[in-house]
Amino acid sequence: MDQKFSRRTALSLGGAGATIAATGALAQTFGNPDRPPQGAINATPEAQSIPGPKNKPLSNLFPDAESPPATDVGGVPRFWSSFELSNRRIQAGGWARQVTVADFPVSTEVSGVNMRLAAGGIRELHWHNAAEWAIMTYGHCRVTVLDQDGKLWIGDVEEGDLWFFPAGFPHSLQGLGPDGCEFVIVFDSGEASEFDTTLVTDWFAHTPPEVLAQNFNLAPEAFKNVPLNDLWIFQGKIAGSVGLDQSEDNPFLFRLSRSRPHIENAAGVIHLADSTNFKMSTTIAAALERLKPGAMRELHWHPNADEWQYWIKGHGRVGIFGAGPKASTMDFSPGDLAVVKRNYGHYVLNTGDEDVIFLAVFRAPRYMEVSLAEWIAHLPRDLVTQHLNIPEADLKKIAMQRQGIVPKRQK
C-alpha cells in the first residue's frame, strides 16, 4: 500500500469516533506518522472500549478527548477549563467566579473572572495590582474610574463593549436596569484574583478615626458608621441617568462589537481591539470572533503571547500543535476557556449548527498572527514541493492573502 496515499486517506478520514478495525497494513498506514500508530481508526472495537466506570454526561461533552483524531500525539498540558468548574461567590448584589493559574496551570499570563451584577448591584470602589480588561456579555453597566490627572470618568456600557483600567486606577461597577449585567474580566496576570483586591471599605475600617478625620478635614464622629466588613458586591439603589455621561469620548471604553471588522467574509467575522485602536489598552489585545456553522479559524499561531479563549456561544473543536511533536484536540461549549501557548499552531472549527462566538485575549499591546496558508503561499513553490510533496498545480490554488476564517469545504 502506498504510504503517502494512505497517509492522506487517513487525514481525510481522521476525526473523533472513527471505528475502523485494525488489520495488518491498515494499522501501519493510518493515524500518527510516528510508531506505534494511534487513534481509534487503528484499534479493534474491544481495544478502544471503556468497560470500567464512566461519567457519561461528562464524556459526551468531549468526544475528541475520548476518541481523539489519529493525528494527536504526545503529552499536551490540559488546555481546557470552564467557569462552570468554579464556585460562585454570591452576595446580595450579584456574584462572581474566577479561574486563575491556581485552577488552570497552563494559564500563566492572564486570569479570568465571570461576574453578574443585579440592577442596582454595586461592585464596591476598589483597585487592583493588575490591569483590568473586560467585555460585556449581557445587559447594561455603569463604570466609574479616576485617571492619573484626577479626572473622574463615568460611562455606560452594554453587550459587546469593553473597558480597560490600568493597574492601580480606582473604579466601580454598577448594574443598570432593567436586569443588571454580566461580563467577563481578564487581568494581565495569571495570579490575579478577584477575591484579593484593595477595597475602600477595608481601608477606612483599618485606619484610625483621627487619621481619617485629619485627612478629610471632618470630625472623627463622621466615620463612626463605617462598615467593619467589606461590601464587595452589595445591593444599592437602581441608578438613573447621570448629568455627565462620558460614554462616547471615554478613553477607558471601547465599542468592540460595533467596530470596523478586521476580517469579514461569508464564513464569519473578526473584530480586534488593541493599543492601535483602543489606546488605553496597553497590556491586553483581543479579538471577538464569530464562525458560521462548519467554518474554521484557519491554521495559525501567535508569536507574541498566549491566546486565552472564552467561549460565548456555540460548540466547536480546538486543535493545537507544538514542537515535539505534540498535538491535541478538545471540544468547547459556552462558558469554557482555552489557553493556546504562544507559537503553538492551532485551529478552531465550528462543529455545531449555530454560529460560534468566542473571545481571544492576549497579554500584549498589539495583536499578532501568522497564517500557515499565507506563509506556504508566499514561499517558492519548488521549495514547498520538496518539503510536502504537494503538486505545484495545487499550490497555485492556495490564496496569497490571509483568509482568517475559511468556510466549510464542499465535497
Short mmCIF file of C-alpha atoms in Angstrom, two decimals:
data_model
loop_
_atom_site.label_atom_id
_atom_site.label_comp_id
_atom_site.label_asym_id
_atom_site.label_seq_id
_atom_site.Cartn_x
_atom_site.Cartn_y
_atom_site.Cartn_z
CA MET A 1 0.00 0.00 0.00
CA ASP A 2 1.38 3.41 -0.98
CA GLN A 3 2.49 5.20 2.22
CA LYS A 4 1.79 8.76 1.03
CA PHE A 5 -1.64 7.93 -0.36
CA SER A 6 -2.58 6.08 2.82
CA ARG A 7 -1.46 8.96 4.97
CA ARG A 8 -3.62 11.41 3.02
CA THR A 9 -6.52 8.97 3.22
CA ALA A 10 -6.03 8.81 6.98
CA LEU A 11 -6.13 12.57 7.29
CA SER A 12 -9.31 12.78 5.26
CA LEU A 13 -10.93 10.08 7.39
CA GLY A 14 -9.40 11.15 10.70
CA GLY A 15 -11.63 12.55 13.45
CA ALA A 16 -13.32 11.67 16.68
CA GLY A 17 -15.28 8.48 16.80
CA ALA A 18 -13.70 6.63 13.86
CA THR A 19 -14.11 2.91 14.49
CA ILE A 20 -12.42 1.14 11.60
CA ALA A 21 -10.85 -2.05 12.95
CA ALA A 22 -7.09 -2.50 12.67
CA THR A 23 -5.81 -5.01 10.17
CA GLY A 24 -2.24 -5.61 9.07
CA ALA A 25 -1.28 -2.92 6.56
CA LEU A 26 -4.08 -0.59 7.69
CA ALA A 27 -2.58 -0.30 11.17
CA GLN A 28 0.75 0.57 9.62
CA THR A 29 -0.54 3.39 7.45
CA PHE A 30 -3.35 5.12 9.33
CA GLY A 31 -3.05 7.53 12.23
CA ASN A 32 0.01 9.22 13.59
CA PRO A 33 3.08 9.14 11.32
CA ASP A 34 5.19 8.01 14.28
CA ARG A 35 5.15 4.48 15.59
CA PRO A 36 3.10 2.88 17.01
CA PRO A 37 0.03 4.14 15.13
CA GLN A 38 -2.54 5.98 17.23
CA GLY A 39 -6.28 6.60 17.13
CA ALA A 40 -9.45 4.56 17.20
CA ILE A 41 -9.11 4.02 13.47
CA ASN A 42 -6.16 1.74 14.25
CA ALA A 43 -7.85 -0.26 17.03
CA THR A 44 -10.37 -3.06 17.29
CA PRO A 45 -13.70 -2.25 18.97
CA GLU A 46 -12.57 -4.22 22.03
CA ALA A 47 -9.28 -2.36 22.28
CA GLN A 48 -10.86 1.05 22.22
CA SER A 49 -13.78 0.28 24.54
CA ILE A 50 -14.02 1.64 28.11
CA PRO A 51 -15.60 -1.12 30.21
CA GLY A 52 -14.82 0.48 33.57
CA PRO A 53 -16.59 3.29 35.47
CA LYS A 54 -17.53 6.24 33.29
CA ASN A 55 -19.09 9.66 33.76
CA LYS A 56 -21.23 9.57 30.62
CA PRO A 57 -22.63 13.14 30.78
CA LEU A 58 -19.08 14.47 31.03
CA SER A 59 -17.56 12.21 28.39
CA ASN A 60 -20.38 13.07 25.98
CA LEU A 61 -19.24 16.69 26.12
CA PHE A 62 -15.73 15.79 24.96
CA PRO A 63 -15.86 13.28 22.09
CA ASP A 64 -12.48 14.46 20.78
CA ALA A 65 -10.85 13.73 24.13
CA GLU A 66 -12.37 10.27 24.48
CA SER A 67 -11.60 9.35 20.87
CA PRO A 68 -9.08 11.89 19.57
CA PRO A 69 -8.11 12.27 15.92
CA ALA A 70 -5.42 9.79 14.98
CA THR A 71 -3.05 12.70 14.39
CA ASP A 72 -2.97 13.65 18.10
CA VAL A 73 0.36 12.81 19.70
CA GLY A 74 2.44 13.45 22.79
CA GLY A 75 1.64 14.86 26.19
CA VAL A 76 0.00 18.28 25.94
CA PRO A 77 -0.92 20.04 29.21
CA ARG A 78 -4.68 20.31 29.59
CA PHE A 79 -5.71 23.43 27.70
CA TRP A 80 -9.43 23.28 28.55
CA SER A 81 -11.16 24.70 31.60
CA SER A 82 -14.53 26.28 32.34
CA PHE A 83 -16.10 28.83 34.61
CA GLU A 84 -18.62 26.06 35.30
CA LEU A 85 -15.96 24.34 37.43
CA SER A 86 -15.62 27.36 39.72
CA ASN A 87 -17.73 28.05 42.78
CA ARG A 88 -19.76 31.24 42.57
CA ARG A 89 -19.30 33.70 45.41
CA ILE A 90 -22.82 35.09 45.79
CA GLN A 91 -23.77 38.24 47.66
CA ALA A 92 -26.84 40.49 47.81
CA GLY A 93 -25.93 42.48 44.68
CA GLY A 94 -24.62 39.72 42.46
CA TRP A 95 -21.94 37.06 42.14
CA ALA A 96 -18.54 36.24 40.67
CA ARG A 97 -16.48 33.19 39.84
CA GLN A 98 -12.92 33.02 38.60
CA VAL A 99 -10.25 30.87 37.00
CA THR A 100 -6.63 31.72 37.85
CA VAL A 101 -3.36 29.90 37.27
CA ALA A 102 -4.01 28.06 40.55
CA ASP A 103 -7.08 26.46 38.93
CA PHE A 104 -5.76 26.28 35.35
CA PRO A 105 -1.96 25.80 35.40
CA VAL A 106 -1.45 26.49 31.70
CA SER A 107 -2.96 30.00 32.10
CA THR A 108 0.18 31.76 33.32
CA GLU A 109 -0.28 35.09 31.54
CA VAL A 110 -3.86 36.08 32.42
CA SER A 111 -6.66 35.14 34.81
CA GLY A 112 -10.40 35.45 34.22
CA VAL A 113 -13.49 36.43 36.19
CA ASN A 114 -17.15 35.98 35.27
CA MET A 115 -19.34 38.47 37.18
CA ARG A 116 -23.04 39.28 37.41
CA LEU A 117 -24.49 42.45 38.93
CA ALA A 118 -28.23 42.79 39.52
CA ALA A 119 -29.95 46.06 38.67
CA GLY A 120 -28.54 48.37 41.33
CA GLY A 121 -25.88 45.83 42.33
CA ILE A 122 -22.54 47.54 43.01
CA ARG A 123 -19.01 46.15 42.85
CA GLU A 124 -17.61 48.40 45.52
CA LEU A 125 -14.94 51.05 44.99
CA HIS A 126 -11.59 49.29 44.59
CA TRP A 127 -8.41 48.89 42.58
CA HIS A 128 -6.06 46.08 41.55
CA ASN A 129 -2.36 45.36 41.32
CA ALA A 130 -3.03 44.11 37.78
CA ALA A 131 -4.67 45.88 34.85
CA GLU A 132 -8.36 45.03 34.35
CA TRP A 133 -9.78 44.42 30.86
CA ALA A 134 -13.42 43.39 30.48
CA ILE A 135 -16.11 42.63 27.90
CA MET A 136 -19.84 42.97 28.47
CA THR A 137 -21.78 39.82 27.59
CA TYR A 138 -25.24 40.82 28.84
CA GLY A 139 -27.25 43.86 29.95
CA HIS A 140 -26.05 47.31 30.94
CA CYS A 141 -23.43 48.53 33.39
CA ARG A 142 -22.18 51.88 34.67
CA VAL A 143 -18.47 52.28 35.23
CA THR A 144 -16.53 54.99 37.04
CA VAL A 145 -12.75 55.40 37.01
CA LEU A 146 -10.36 58.11 38.22
CA ASP A 147 -7.50 58.84 35.82
CA GLN A 148 -3.90 59.85 36.57
CA ASP A 149 -4.81 63.55 36.36
CA GLY A 150 -7.57 63.32 38.95
CA LYS A 151 -10.44 63.37 36.43
CA LEU A 152 -13.40 61.07 37.11
CA TRP A 153 -14.82 59.33 34.05
CA ILE A 154 -18.38 57.95 34.10
CA GLY A 155 -19.86 55.90 31.26
CA ASP A 156 -22.47 53.25 30.49
CA VAL A 157 -21.63 50.05 28.59
CA GLU A 158 -23.67 47.26 27.01
CA GLU A 159 -23.18 43.89 25.34
CA GLY A 160 -20.08 43.87 23.12
CA ASP A 161 -18.43 46.86 24.84
CA LEU A 162 -15.05 46.84 26.58
CA TRP A 163 -13.34 48.68 29.39
CA PHE A 164 -9.71 48.81 30.45
CA PHE A 165 -8.40 50.11 33.77
CA PRO A 166 -4.62 50.29 34.21
CA ALA A 167 -3.25 48.77 37.40
CA GLY A 168 -3.91 50.98 40.40
CA PHE A 169 -6.66 53.08 38.81
CA PRO A 170 -9.63 53.20 41.26
CA HIS A 171 -13.02 52.26 39.81
CA SER A 172 -16.51 50.94 40.47
CA LEU A 173 -19.12 48.95 38.55
CA GLN A 174 -22.92 49.01 38.86
CA GLY A 175 -25.65 47.01 37.15
CA LEU A 176 -28.30 49.14 35.45
CA GLY A 177 -31.95 48.50 34.71
CA PRO A 178 -33.88 46.62 33.70
CA ASP A 179 -31.90 43.46 34.53
CA GLY A 180 -28.38 44.42 35.52
CA CYS A 181 -25.45 42.95 33.64
CA GLU A 182 -22.96 40.13 33.20
CA PHE A 183 -19.39 40.45 31.98
CA VAL A 184 -16.01 38.74 31.83
CA ILE A 185 -12.91 40.37 33.32
CA VAL A 186 -9.36 39.49 32.27
CA PHE A 187 -6.42 40.52 34.45
CA ASP A 188 -2.97 40.80 32.87
CA SER A 189 -1.55 38.34 35.40
CA GLY A 190 -2.34 34.67 35.79
CA GLU A 191 -2.13 35.03 39.56
CA ALA A 192 -4.50 38.00 39.91
CA SER A 193 -7.60 37.21 41.96
CA GLU A 194 -10.95 38.97 42.15
CA PHE A 195 -11.10 37.99 45.81
CA ASP A 196 -7.84 39.76 46.67
CA THR A 197 -8.42 43.38 45.69
CA THR A 198 -7.90 46.65 47.52
CA LEU A 199 -11.34 47.69 48.80
CA VAL A 200 -12.16 51.20 50.01
CA THR A 201 -14.26 49.90 52.94
CA ASP A 202 -11.34 47.79 54.16
CA TRP A 203 -9.01 50.79 54.15
CA PHE A 204 -11.46 53.01 56.04
CA ALA A 205 -12.12 50.30 58.61
CA HIS A 206 -8.41 49.74 59.23
CA THR A 207 -7.38 53.39 59.53
CA PRO A 208 -7.54 55.21 62.92
CA PRO A 209 -10.53 57.61 63.04
CA GLU A 210 -8.28 60.55 63.96
CA VAL A 211 -6.22 59.91 60.82
CA LEU A 212 -9.35 59.83 58.69
CA ALA A 213 -10.56 63.00 60.38
CA GLN A 214 -7.33 64.84 59.60
CA ASN A 215 -7.20 63.55 56.03
CA PHE A 216 -10.76 64.58 55.14
CA ASN A 217 -10.99 67.60 57.49
CA LEU A 218 -14.01 66.10 59.24
CA ALA A 219 -14.84 65.30 62.84
CA PRO A 220 -13.89 61.74 63.90
CA GLU A 221 -17.59 61.05 64.59
CA ALA A 222 -18.26 61.26 60.84
CA PHE A 223 -16.67 57.83 60.49
CA LYS A 224 -18.42 56.02 63.34
CA ASN A 225 -20.67 54.02 60.99
CA VAL A 226 -18.01 52.90 58.53
CA PRO A 227 -18.66 49.18 57.78
CA LEU A 228 -16.37 46.83 59.67
CA ASN A 229 -16.71 44.23 56.91
CA ASP A 230 -16.06 44.91 53.25
CA LEU A 231 -19.05 45.19 50.90
CA TRP A 232 -17.51 43.62 47.76
CA ILE A 233 -20.80 43.19 45.81
CA PHE A 234 -23.80 44.75 47.51
CA GLN A 235 -27.30 45.80 46.52
CA GLY A 236 -27.53 49.55 46.01
CA LYS A 237 -30.12 51.91 44.64
CA ILE A 238 -31.03 51.47 40.99
CA ALA A 239 -29.13 54.23 39.21
CA GLY A 240 -30.84 56.71 36.94
CA SER A 241 -29.23 58.86 34.28
CA VAL A 242 -26.13 60.84 35.11
CA GLY A 243 -25.70 64.51 34.38
CA LEU A 244 -22.44 63.97 32.57
CA ASP A 245 -22.41 60.76 30.54
CA GLN A 246 -18.94 60.41 29.03
CA SER A 247 -19.63 57.11 27.30
CA GLU A 248 -18.77 58.21 23.78
CA ASP A 249 -15.48 60.02 24.43
CA ASN A 250 -14.37 57.92 27.40
CA PRO A 251 -10.79 56.70 26.78
CA PHE A 252 -11.35 53.73 29.11
CA LEU A 253 -14.23 52.33 26.99
CA PHE A 254 -14.34 50.74 23.53
CA ARG A 255 -17.30 49.51 21.42
CA LEU A 256 -15.73 46.29 20.16
CA SER A 257 -18.76 44.64 18.53
CA ARG A 258 -19.59 47.90 16.72
CA SER A 259 -16.03 48.49 15.49
CA ARG A 260 -14.93 48.06 11.90
CA PRO A 261 -14.27 44.33 11.29
CA HIS A 262 -10.68 43.22 10.95
CA ILE A 263 -11.79 40.31 8.76
CA GLU A 264 -15.26 39.69 7.36
CA ASN A 265 -16.37 37.14 4.79
CA ALA A 266 -19.11 34.60 4.23
CA ALA A 267 -17.56 32.28 6.84
CA GLY A 268 -17.52 34.77 9.72
CA VAL A 269 -16.16 37.98 11.18
CA ILE A 270 -13.34 39.07 13.49
CA HIS A 271 -13.26 42.34 15.45
CA LEU A 272 -9.96 43.47 17.01
CA ALA A 273 -9.09 45.76 19.90
CA ASP A 274 -5.52 46.54 20.87
CA SER A 275 -3.42 49.61 21.57
CA THR A 276 -3.70 50.73 17.93
CA ASN A 277 -7.44 51.41 18.13
CA PHE A 278 -8.11 51.17 21.89
CA LYS A 279 -5.15 53.21 23.01
CA MET A 280 -5.76 52.81 26.75
CA SER A 281 -5.39 49.03 26.47
CA THR A 282 -1.61 48.86 26.59
CA THR A 283 -1.24 45.35 28.05
CA ILE A 284 -4.20 43.46 26.54
CA ALA A 285 -5.09 42.79 22.91
CA ALA A 286 -8.28 40.94 22.00
CA ALA A 287 -10.30 39.51 19.13
CA LEU A 288 -14.04 38.84 19.13
CA GLU A 289 -14.61 36.07 16.59
CA ARG A 290 -17.74 34.63 15.00
CA LEU A 291 -17.61 31.44 12.89
CA LYS A 292 -20.53 30.22 10.79
CA PRO A 293 -21.56 26.53 11.04
CA GLY A 294 -18.84 24.35 9.55
CA ALA A 295 -16.43 27.30 9.25
CA MET A 296 -12.89 27.11 10.61
CA ARG A 297 -10.45 29.60 12.05
CA GLU A 298 -7.53 28.90 9.75
CA LEU A 299 -4.31 27.23 10.93
CA HIS A 300 -2.21 29.96 12.53
CA TRP A 301 -0.14 30.93 15.55
CA HIS A 302 0.66 33.98 17.66
CA PRO A 303 4.33 34.91 18.13
CA ASN A 304 3.94 37.47 20.92
CA ALA A 305 1.56 35.99 23.52
CA ASP A 306 -0.52 33.05 24.70
CA GLU A 307 -4.13 33.01 23.48
CA TRP A 308 -6.76 32.86 26.26
CA GLN A 309 -10.18 31.98 24.85
CA TYR A 310 -13.62 32.46 26.37
CA TRP A 311 -16.45 30.68 24.58
CA ILE A 312 -19.66 32.72 24.44
CA LYS A 313 -21.88 30.79 22.03
CA GLY A 314 -21.95 27.57 20.04
CA HIS A 315 -19.95 24.37 20.05
CA GLY A 316 -16.62 23.66 18.43
CA ARG A 317 -13.28 21.94 18.40
CA VAL A 318 -9.82 23.37 19.04
CA GLY A 319 -6.76 21.53 17.76
CA ILE A 320 -3.27 22.61 18.83
CA PHE A 321 0.21 21.67 17.62
CA GLY A 322 3.62 22.29 19.16
CA ALA A 323 7.22 21.17 18.89
CA GLY A 324 7.96 17.64 19.93
CA PRO A 325 5.75 16.92 18.07
CA LYS A 326 2.77 17.48 20.33
CA ALA A 327 -0.81 17.63 19.06
CA SER A 328 -4.08 17.61 20.97
CA THR A 329 -7.77 18.16 20.23
CA MET A 330 -10.54 19.27 22.61
CA ASP A 331 -14.21 20.23 22.44
CA PHE A 332 -15.62 23.53 23.70
CA SER A 333 -19.02 24.92 24.70
CA PRO A 334 -20.35 28.22 26.12
CA GLY A 335 -18.61 29.17 29.38
CA ASP A 336 -15.48 27.18 28.53
CA LEU A 337 -11.94 28.51 28.49
CA ALA A 338 -8.93 27.55 26.39
CA VAL A 339 -5.28 28.53 26.53
CA VAL A 340 -3.06 28.07 23.49
CA LYS A 341 0.57 28.77 24.34
CA ARG A 342 2.42 31.27 22.17
CA ASN A 343 3.81 29.86 18.93
CA TYR A 344 1.57 26.78 19.16
CA GLY A 345 -0.18 26.26 15.84
CA HIS A 346 -3.94 25.87 16.20
CA TYR A 347 -7.35 25.97 14.57
CA VAL A 348 -10.93 26.43 15.76
CA LEU A 349 -13.69 24.52 13.98
CA ASN A 350 -17.42 25.16 14.38
CA THR A 351 -18.86 21.66 14.80
CA GLY A 352 -22.43 22.76 15.64
CA ASP A 353 -25.44 24.03 13.75
CA GLU A 354 -25.30 27.62 15.05
CA ASP A 355 -22.68 30.36 14.97
CA VAL A 356 -19.70 30.02 17.28
CA ILE A 357 -18.72 33.21 19.13
CA PHE A 358 -15.59 33.30 21.23
CA LEU A 359 -13.21 35.85 22.66
CA ALA A 360 -9.44 35.57 22.19
CA VAL A 361 -7.35 37.60 24.64
CA PHE A 362 -3.58 38.19 24.61
CA ARG A 363 -1.29 39.79 27.19
CA ALA A 364 0.33 42.06 24.64
CA PRO A 365 -0.08 45.63 23.38
CA ARG A 366 -0.53 44.52 19.76
CA TYR A 367 -2.38 41.69 18.09
CA MET A 368 -0.04 39.48 16.03
CA GLU A 369 -0.85 36.44 13.94
CA VAL A 370 0.99 34.23 11.45
CA SER A 371 -1.10 32.27 8.92
CA LEU A 372 0.19 28.87 7.82
CA ALA A 373 -1.52 29.13 4.42
CA GLU A 374 -0.23 32.65 3.84
CA TRP A 375 3.32 31.52 4.62
CA ILE A 376 3.10 28.49 2.35
CA ALA A 377 1.54 30.53 -0.46
CA HIS A 378 4.36 33.08 -0.45
CA LEU A 379 7.21 30.57 -0.48
CA PRO A 380 8.86 29.45 -3.74
CA ARG A 381 6.71 26.57 -4.92
CA ASP A 382 9.60 24.24 -5.67
CA LEU A 383 10.77 24.70 -2.07
CA VAL A 384 7.35 23.69 -0.76
CA THR A 385 7.04 20.66 -3.05
CA GLN A 386 10.41 19.40 -1.79
CA HIS A 387 9.06 19.57 1.77
CA LEU A 388 5.47 18.37 1.42
CA ASN A 389 5.21 16.58 -1.94
CA ILE A 390 2.22 18.76 -2.87
CA PRO A 391 1.99 19.28 -6.65
CA GLU A 392 2.72 22.82 -7.83
CA ALA A 393 -0.66 22.88 -9.58
CA ASP A 394 -2.33 22.51 -6.18
CA LEU A 395 -0.07 25.07 -4.52
CA LYS A 396 -1.27 27.67 -7.02
CA LYS A 397 -4.79 27.29 -5.59
CA ILE A 398 -3.75 28.46 -2.11
CA ALA A 399 -4.81 32.05 -1.52
CA MET A 400 -1.95 34.53 -1.19
CA GLN A 401 -3.99 36.74 1.13
CA ARG A 402 -4.74 35.70 4.70
CA GLN A 403 -8.26 34.31 4.98
CA GLY A 404 -8.65 34.36 8.75
CA ILE A 405 -11.84 32.27 8.62
CA VAL A 406 -12.40 29.63 5.93
CA PRO A 407 -15.81 28.17 5.01
CA LYS A 408 -16.82 24.54 5.27
CA ARG A 409 -15.20 22.63 2.44
CA GLN A 410 -17.67 21.45 -0.16
CA LYS A 411 -17.09 17.84 -1.17
#
